[in-house]
Short mmCIF file of C-alpha atoms in Angstrom, two decimals:
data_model
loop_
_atom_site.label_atom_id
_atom_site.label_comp_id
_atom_site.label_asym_id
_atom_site.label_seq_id
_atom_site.Cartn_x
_atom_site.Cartn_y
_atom_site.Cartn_z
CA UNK A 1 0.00 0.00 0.00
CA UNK A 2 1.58 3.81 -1.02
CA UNK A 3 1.10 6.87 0.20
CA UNK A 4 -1.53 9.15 -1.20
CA UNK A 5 0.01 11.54 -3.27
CA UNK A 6 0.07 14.87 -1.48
CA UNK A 7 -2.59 17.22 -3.29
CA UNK A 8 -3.84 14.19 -5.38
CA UNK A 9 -7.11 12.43 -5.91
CA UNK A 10 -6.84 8.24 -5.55
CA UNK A 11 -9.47 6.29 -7.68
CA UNK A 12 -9.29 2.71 -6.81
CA UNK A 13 -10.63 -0.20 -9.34
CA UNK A 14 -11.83 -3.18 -7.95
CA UNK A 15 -12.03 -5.44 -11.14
CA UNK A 16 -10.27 -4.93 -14.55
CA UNK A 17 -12.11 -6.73 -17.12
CA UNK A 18 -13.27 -4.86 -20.36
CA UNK A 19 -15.34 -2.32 -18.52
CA UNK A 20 -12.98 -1.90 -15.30
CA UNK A 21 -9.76 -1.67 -17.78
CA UNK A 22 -11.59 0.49 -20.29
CA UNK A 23 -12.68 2.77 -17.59
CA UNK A 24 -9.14 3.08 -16.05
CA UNK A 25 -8.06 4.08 -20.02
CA UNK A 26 -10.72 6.90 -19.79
CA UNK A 27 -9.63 8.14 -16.42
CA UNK A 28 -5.98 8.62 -17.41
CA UNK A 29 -6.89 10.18 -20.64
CA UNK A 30 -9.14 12.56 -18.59
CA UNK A 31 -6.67 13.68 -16.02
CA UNK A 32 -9.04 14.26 -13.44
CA UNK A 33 -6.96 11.59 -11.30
CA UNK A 34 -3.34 12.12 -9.94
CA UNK A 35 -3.47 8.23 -8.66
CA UNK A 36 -5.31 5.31 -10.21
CA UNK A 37 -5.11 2.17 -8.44
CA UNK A 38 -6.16 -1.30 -9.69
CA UNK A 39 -7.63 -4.22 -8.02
CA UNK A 40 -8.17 -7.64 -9.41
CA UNK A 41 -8.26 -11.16 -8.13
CA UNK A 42 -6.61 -11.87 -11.06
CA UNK A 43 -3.37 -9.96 -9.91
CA UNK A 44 -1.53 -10.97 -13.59
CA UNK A 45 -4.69 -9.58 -15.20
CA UNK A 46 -3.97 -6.58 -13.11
CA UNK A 47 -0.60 -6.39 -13.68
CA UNK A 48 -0.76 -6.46 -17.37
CA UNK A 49 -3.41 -3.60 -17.60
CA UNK A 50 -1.25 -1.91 -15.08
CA UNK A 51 1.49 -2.20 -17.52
CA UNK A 52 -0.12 -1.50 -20.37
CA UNK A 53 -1.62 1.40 -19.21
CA UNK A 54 2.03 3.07 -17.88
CA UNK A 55 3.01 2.68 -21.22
CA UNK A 56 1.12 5.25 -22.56
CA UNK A 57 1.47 7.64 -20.00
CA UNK A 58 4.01 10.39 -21.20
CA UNK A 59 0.93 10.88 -23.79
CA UNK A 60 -1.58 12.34 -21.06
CA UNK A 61 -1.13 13.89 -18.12
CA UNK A 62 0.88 12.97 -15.47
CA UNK A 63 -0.51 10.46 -13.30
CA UNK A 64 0.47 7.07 -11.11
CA UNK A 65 -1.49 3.68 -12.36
CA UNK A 66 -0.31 1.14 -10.34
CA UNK A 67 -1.40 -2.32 -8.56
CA UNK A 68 -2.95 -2.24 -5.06
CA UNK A 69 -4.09 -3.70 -2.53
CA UNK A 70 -7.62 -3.46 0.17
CA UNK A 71 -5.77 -1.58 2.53
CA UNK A 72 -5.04 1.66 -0.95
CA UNK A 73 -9.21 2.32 -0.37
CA UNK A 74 -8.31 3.35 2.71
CA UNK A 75 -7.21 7.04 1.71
CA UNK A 76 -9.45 6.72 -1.90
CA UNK A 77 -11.49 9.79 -2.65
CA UNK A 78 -13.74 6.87 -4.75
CA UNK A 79 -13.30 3.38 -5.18
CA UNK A 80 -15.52 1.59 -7.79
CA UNK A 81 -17.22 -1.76 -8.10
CA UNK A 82 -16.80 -3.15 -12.17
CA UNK A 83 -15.89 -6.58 -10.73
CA UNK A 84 -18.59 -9.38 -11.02
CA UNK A 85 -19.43 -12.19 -12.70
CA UNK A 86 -20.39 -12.25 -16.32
CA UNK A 87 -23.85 -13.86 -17.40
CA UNK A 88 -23.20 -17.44 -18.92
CA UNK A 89 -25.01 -19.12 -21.46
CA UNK A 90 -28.63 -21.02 -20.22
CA UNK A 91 -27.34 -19.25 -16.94
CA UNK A 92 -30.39 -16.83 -15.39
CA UNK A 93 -30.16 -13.35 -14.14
CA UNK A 94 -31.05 -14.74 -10.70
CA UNK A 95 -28.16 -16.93 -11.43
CA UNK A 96 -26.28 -14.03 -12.41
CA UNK A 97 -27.51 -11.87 -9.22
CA UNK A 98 -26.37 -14.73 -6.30
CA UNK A 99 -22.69 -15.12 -7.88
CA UNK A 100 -21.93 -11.48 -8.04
CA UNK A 101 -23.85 -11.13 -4.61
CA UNK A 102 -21.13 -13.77 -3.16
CA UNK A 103 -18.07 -12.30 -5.22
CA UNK A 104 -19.53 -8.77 -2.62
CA UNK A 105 -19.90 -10.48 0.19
CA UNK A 106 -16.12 -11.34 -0.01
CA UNK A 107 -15.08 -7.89 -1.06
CA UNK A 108 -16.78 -5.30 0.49
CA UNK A 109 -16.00 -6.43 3.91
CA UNK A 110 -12.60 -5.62 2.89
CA UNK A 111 -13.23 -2.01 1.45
CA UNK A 112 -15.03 -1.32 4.68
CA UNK A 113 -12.20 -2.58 6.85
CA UNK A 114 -10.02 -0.59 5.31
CA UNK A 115 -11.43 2.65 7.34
CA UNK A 116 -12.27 4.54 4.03
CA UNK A 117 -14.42 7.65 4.07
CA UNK A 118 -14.71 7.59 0.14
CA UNK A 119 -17.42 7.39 -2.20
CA UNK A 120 -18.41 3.67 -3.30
CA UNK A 121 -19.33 3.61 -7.11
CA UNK A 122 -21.26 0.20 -8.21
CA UNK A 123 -20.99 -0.45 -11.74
CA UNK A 124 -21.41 -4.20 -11.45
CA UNK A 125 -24.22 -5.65 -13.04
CA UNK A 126 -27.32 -6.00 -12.59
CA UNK A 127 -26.46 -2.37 -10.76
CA UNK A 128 -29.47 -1.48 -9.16
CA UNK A 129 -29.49 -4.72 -6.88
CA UNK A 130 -25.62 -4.77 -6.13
CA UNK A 131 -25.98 -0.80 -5.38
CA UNK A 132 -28.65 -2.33 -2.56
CA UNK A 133 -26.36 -5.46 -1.59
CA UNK A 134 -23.75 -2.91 -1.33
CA UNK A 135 -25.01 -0.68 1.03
CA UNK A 136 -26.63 -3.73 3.20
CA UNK A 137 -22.91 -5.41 2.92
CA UNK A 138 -21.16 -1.77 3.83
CA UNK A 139 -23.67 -0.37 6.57
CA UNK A 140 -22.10 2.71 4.75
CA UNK A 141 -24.72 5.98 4.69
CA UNK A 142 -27.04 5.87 1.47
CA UNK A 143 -24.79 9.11 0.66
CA UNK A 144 -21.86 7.23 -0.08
CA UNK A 145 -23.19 3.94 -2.00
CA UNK A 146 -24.19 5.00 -5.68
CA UNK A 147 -24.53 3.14 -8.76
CA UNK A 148 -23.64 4.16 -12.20
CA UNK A 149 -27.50 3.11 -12.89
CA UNK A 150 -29.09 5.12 -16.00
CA UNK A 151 -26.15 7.30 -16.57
CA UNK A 152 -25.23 5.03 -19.57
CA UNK A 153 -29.26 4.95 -20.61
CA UNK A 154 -29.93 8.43 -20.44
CA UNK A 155 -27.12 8.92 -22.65
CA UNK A 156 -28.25 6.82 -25.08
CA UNK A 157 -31.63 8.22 -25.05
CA UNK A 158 -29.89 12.05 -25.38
CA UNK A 159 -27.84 10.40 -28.55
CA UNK A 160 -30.67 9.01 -30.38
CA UNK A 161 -33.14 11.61 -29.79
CA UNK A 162 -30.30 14.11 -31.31
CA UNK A 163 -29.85 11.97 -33.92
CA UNK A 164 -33.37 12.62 -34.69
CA UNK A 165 -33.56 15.86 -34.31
CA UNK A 166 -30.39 16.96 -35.95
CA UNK A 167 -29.09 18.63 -33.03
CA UNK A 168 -25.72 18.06 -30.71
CA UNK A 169 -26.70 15.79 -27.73
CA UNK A 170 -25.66 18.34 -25.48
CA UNK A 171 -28.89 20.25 -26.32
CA UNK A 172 -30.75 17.82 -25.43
CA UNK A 173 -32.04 17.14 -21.90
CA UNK A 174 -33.89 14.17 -21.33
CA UNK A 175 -33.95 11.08 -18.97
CA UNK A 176 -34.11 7.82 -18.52
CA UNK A 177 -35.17 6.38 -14.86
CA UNK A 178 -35.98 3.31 -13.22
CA UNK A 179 -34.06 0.32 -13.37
CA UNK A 180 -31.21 -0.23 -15.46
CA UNK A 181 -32.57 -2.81 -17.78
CA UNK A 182 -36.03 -4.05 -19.58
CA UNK A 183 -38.43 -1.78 -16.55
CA UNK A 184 -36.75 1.58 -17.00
CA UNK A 185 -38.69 5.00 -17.90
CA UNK A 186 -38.20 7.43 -20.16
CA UNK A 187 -39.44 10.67 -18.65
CA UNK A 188 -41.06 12.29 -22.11
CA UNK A 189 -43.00 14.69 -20.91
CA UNK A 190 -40.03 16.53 -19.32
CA UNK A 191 -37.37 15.72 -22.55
CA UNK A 192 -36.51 19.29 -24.53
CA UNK A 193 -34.10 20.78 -26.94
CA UNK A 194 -32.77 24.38 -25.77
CA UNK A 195 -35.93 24.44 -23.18
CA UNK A 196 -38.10 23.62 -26.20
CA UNK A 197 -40.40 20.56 -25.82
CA UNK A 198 -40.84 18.53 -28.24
CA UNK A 199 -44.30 18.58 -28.93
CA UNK A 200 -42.89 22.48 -29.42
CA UNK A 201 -39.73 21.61 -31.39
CA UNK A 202 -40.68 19.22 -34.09
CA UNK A 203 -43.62 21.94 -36.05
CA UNK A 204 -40.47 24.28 -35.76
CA UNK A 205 -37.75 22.16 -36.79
CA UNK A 206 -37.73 22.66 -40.20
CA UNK A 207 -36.22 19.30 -41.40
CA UNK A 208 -39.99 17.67 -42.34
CA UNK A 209 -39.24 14.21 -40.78
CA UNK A 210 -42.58 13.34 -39.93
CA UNK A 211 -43.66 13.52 -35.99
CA UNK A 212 -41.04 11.53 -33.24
CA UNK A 213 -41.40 7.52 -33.38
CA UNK A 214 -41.48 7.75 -29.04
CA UNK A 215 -41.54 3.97 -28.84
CA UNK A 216 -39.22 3.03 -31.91
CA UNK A 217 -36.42 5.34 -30.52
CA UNK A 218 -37.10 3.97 -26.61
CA UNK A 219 -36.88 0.54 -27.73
CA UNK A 220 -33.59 1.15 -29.59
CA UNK A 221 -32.47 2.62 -25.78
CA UNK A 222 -33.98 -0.26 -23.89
CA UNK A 223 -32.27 -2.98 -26.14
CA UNK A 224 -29.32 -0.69 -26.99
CA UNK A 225 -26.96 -3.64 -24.61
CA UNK A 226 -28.28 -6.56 -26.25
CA UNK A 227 -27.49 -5.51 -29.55
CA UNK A 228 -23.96 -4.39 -29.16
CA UNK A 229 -23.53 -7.72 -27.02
CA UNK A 230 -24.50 -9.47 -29.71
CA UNK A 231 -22.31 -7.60 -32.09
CA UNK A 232 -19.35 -7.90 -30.18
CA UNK A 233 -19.61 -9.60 -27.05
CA UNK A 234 -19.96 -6.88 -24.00
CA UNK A 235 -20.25 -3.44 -23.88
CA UNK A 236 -17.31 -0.94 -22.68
CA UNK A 237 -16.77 1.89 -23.95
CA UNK A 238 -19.59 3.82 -23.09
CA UNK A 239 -19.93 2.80 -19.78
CA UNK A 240 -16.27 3.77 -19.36
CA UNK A 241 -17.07 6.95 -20.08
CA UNK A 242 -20.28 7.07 -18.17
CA UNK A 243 -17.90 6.09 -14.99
CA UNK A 244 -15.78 8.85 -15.82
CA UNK A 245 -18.36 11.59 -15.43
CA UNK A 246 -19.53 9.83 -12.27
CA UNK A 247 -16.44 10.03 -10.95
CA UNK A 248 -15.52 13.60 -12.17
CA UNK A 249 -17.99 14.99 -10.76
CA UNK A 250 -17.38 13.64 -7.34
CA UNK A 251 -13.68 14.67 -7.37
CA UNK A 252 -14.53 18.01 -8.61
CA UNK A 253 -17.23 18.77 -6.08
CA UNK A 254 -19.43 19.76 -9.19
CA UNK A 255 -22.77 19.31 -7.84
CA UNK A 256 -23.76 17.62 -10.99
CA UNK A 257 -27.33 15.92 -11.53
CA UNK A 258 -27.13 12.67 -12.88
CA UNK A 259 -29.16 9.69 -13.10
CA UNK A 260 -27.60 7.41 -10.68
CA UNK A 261 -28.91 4.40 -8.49
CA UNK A 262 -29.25 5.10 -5.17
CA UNK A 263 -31.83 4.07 -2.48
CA UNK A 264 -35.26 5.27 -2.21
CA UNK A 265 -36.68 6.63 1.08
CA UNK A 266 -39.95 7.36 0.30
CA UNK A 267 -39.73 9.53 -3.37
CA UNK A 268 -42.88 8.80 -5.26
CA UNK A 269 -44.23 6.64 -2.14
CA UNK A 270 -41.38 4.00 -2.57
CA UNK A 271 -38.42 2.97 -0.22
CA UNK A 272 -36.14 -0.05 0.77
CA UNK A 273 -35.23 -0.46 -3.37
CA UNK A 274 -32.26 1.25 -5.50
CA UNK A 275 -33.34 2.62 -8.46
CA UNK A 276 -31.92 6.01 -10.53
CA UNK A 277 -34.19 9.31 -10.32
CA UNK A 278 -31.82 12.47 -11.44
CA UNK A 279 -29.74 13.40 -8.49
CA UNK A 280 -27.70 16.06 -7.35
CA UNK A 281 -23.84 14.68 -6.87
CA UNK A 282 -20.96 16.17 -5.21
CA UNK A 283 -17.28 15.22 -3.40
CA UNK A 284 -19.52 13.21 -0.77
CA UNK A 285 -21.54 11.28 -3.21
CA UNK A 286 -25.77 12.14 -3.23
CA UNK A 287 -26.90 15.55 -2.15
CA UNK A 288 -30.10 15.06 -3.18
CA UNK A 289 -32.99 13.47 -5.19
CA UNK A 290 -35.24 15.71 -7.71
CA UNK A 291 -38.87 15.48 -7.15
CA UNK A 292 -39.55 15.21 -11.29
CA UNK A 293 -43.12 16.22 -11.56
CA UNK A 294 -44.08 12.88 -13.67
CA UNK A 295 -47.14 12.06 -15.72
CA UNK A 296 -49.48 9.19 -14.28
CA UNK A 297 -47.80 6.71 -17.03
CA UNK A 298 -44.19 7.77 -15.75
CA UNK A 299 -45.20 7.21 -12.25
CA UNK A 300 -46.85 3.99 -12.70
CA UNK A 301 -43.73 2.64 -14.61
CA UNK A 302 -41.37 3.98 -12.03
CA UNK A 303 -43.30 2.03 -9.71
CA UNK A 304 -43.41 -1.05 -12.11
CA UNK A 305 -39.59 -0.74 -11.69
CA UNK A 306 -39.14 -0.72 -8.34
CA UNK A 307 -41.33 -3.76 -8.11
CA UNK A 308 -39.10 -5.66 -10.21
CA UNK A 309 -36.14 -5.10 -8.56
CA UNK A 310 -37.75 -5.84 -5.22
CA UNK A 311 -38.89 -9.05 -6.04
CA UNK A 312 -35.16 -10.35 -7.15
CA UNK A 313 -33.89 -8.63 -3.83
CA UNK A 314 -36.88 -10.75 -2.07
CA UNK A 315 -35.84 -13.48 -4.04
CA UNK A 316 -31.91 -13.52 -2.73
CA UNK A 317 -33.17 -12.30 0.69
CA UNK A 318 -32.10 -8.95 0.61
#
């Protein structure tokens, strides 16, 4: 275990497959970290990305990536969870959900005992129900334990719907709540261009493509995962970068509002459940939720959601 660099910010990694490796790349190439510190079981695995990534360094700014140990989360600003197992074929996602809750049950014990007082990031899959494990496991504050949840999906919701629209994605506001997977939300009624609706924007737009295909362009968000799984066997990039702003904008204090997983305590009548609403995010991890003032649909599908996920959390015992 090293010393925190004096001044510095320390990320640690637990996990460096695709999306824990890929996500280290993104963090270098950002900056925002002075120390980046990975953890794997698989300490060659570890020790090659390690490598690999040192390589490259007199190209960004500089930065220490190195191999570390539990004891490194102990002075970590955030340390975060892509470690897990993947799904296997005929295998279920309750299958999937009671491996990656026993891979947790051996690591966060060791996070915790490490005395840390930094942010816990849960990108592991399925997210919403290992951001809940992980708090249970942790006895951490709900503050600290947040999951990348619909970061990724709201993204992918902002891209397509620019797409459309013929606009840069960073015009357009729009979420996507819920659960990470087939029960998530998109919030329509709220989704603009510029503060423009879109029931407002499209007679305006000028391009004459016919009124917005809603459920052709949600179902293209919804399934985005299985088609690029299918294409080329995971998904990585993205979320790399989704883990980046996550991250960012904990280190920099930014006060940022994203769409990540955290638990409920009573927002639109539902508690004891993880689930992403937009959220205000700063060095100490959740601020705050935003009360969204939903539709009756977007509601009733929120609460769909949080059903869903509470009956694989009943169904693991959580």
């Amino acid at each position: 275990m090293a010393n925190r660099p004096i001044g510095g910010s320390r990320v640690v990694i637990i996990g460096t497959g695709m999306v824990g490796a890929t996500f280290a790349y993104s963090l270098m190439i950002n900056g925002v970290a002075s120390e980046i510190v990975l953890i794997d079981a698989n300490e060659e695995r570890a020790l090659g990305e390690t490598a690999d990534l040192n390589h490259g360094i007199s190209f960004v700014r500089p930065a220490v990536v190195r191999l570390g140990d539990y004891g490194d989360c102990r002075d970590a600003d955030v340390i975060v969870m892509t470690a897990g197992a993947a799904q296997k074929p005929g295998e279920s996602r309750l299958d999937l959900v009671e491996r990656n809750v026993q891979i947790f049950n051996e690591v966060i014990p060791k996070i915790v005992a490490s005395g840390t007082n930094g942010v816990l990031v849960v990108a592991t899959n399925p997210v919403d129900v290992m951001t809940y494990v992980t708090l249970k496991i942790s006895g951490l504050s709900p503050e600290r334990v947040i999951g990348s949840g619909t970061v990724l999906d709201t993204s992918r919701f902002r891209y397509l719907l620019s797409q459309h629209c013929g606009v840069d994605p960073r015009n357009v506001h729009a979420y996507i709540i819920g659960e990470h997977g087939d029960s998530e939300v998109a919030v329509w009624s709220l989704a603009n261009i510029a503060g423009l609706r879109f029931s407002e924007y499209c007679p305006v737009c000028g391009r004459d493509c016919g009124p917005i295909s809603k459920e052709e362009i949600f179902e293209q968000v919804r399934t985005a995962a299985y088609q690029i799984i299918k294409a080329k066997g995971a998904t990585y990039y993205a979320i790399g970068l989704a883990l980046v702003e996550i991250v960012e904008t904990i280190l920099r204090d930014e006060y940022s509002v994203l769409t990540v997983s955290t638990l409920l305590q009573g927002e639109f009548g539902l508690e004891d459940v993880a689930l992403s609403l937009p959220s205000v995010v700063n060095r100490g991890g959740l601020v705050r939720k935003l009360n969204l003032p939903l539709t009756d649909e977007e509601t009733a599908g929120l609460k769909k959601s949080a059903a869903v996920l509470r009956e694989v959390l009943d169904a693991i015992h959580y």
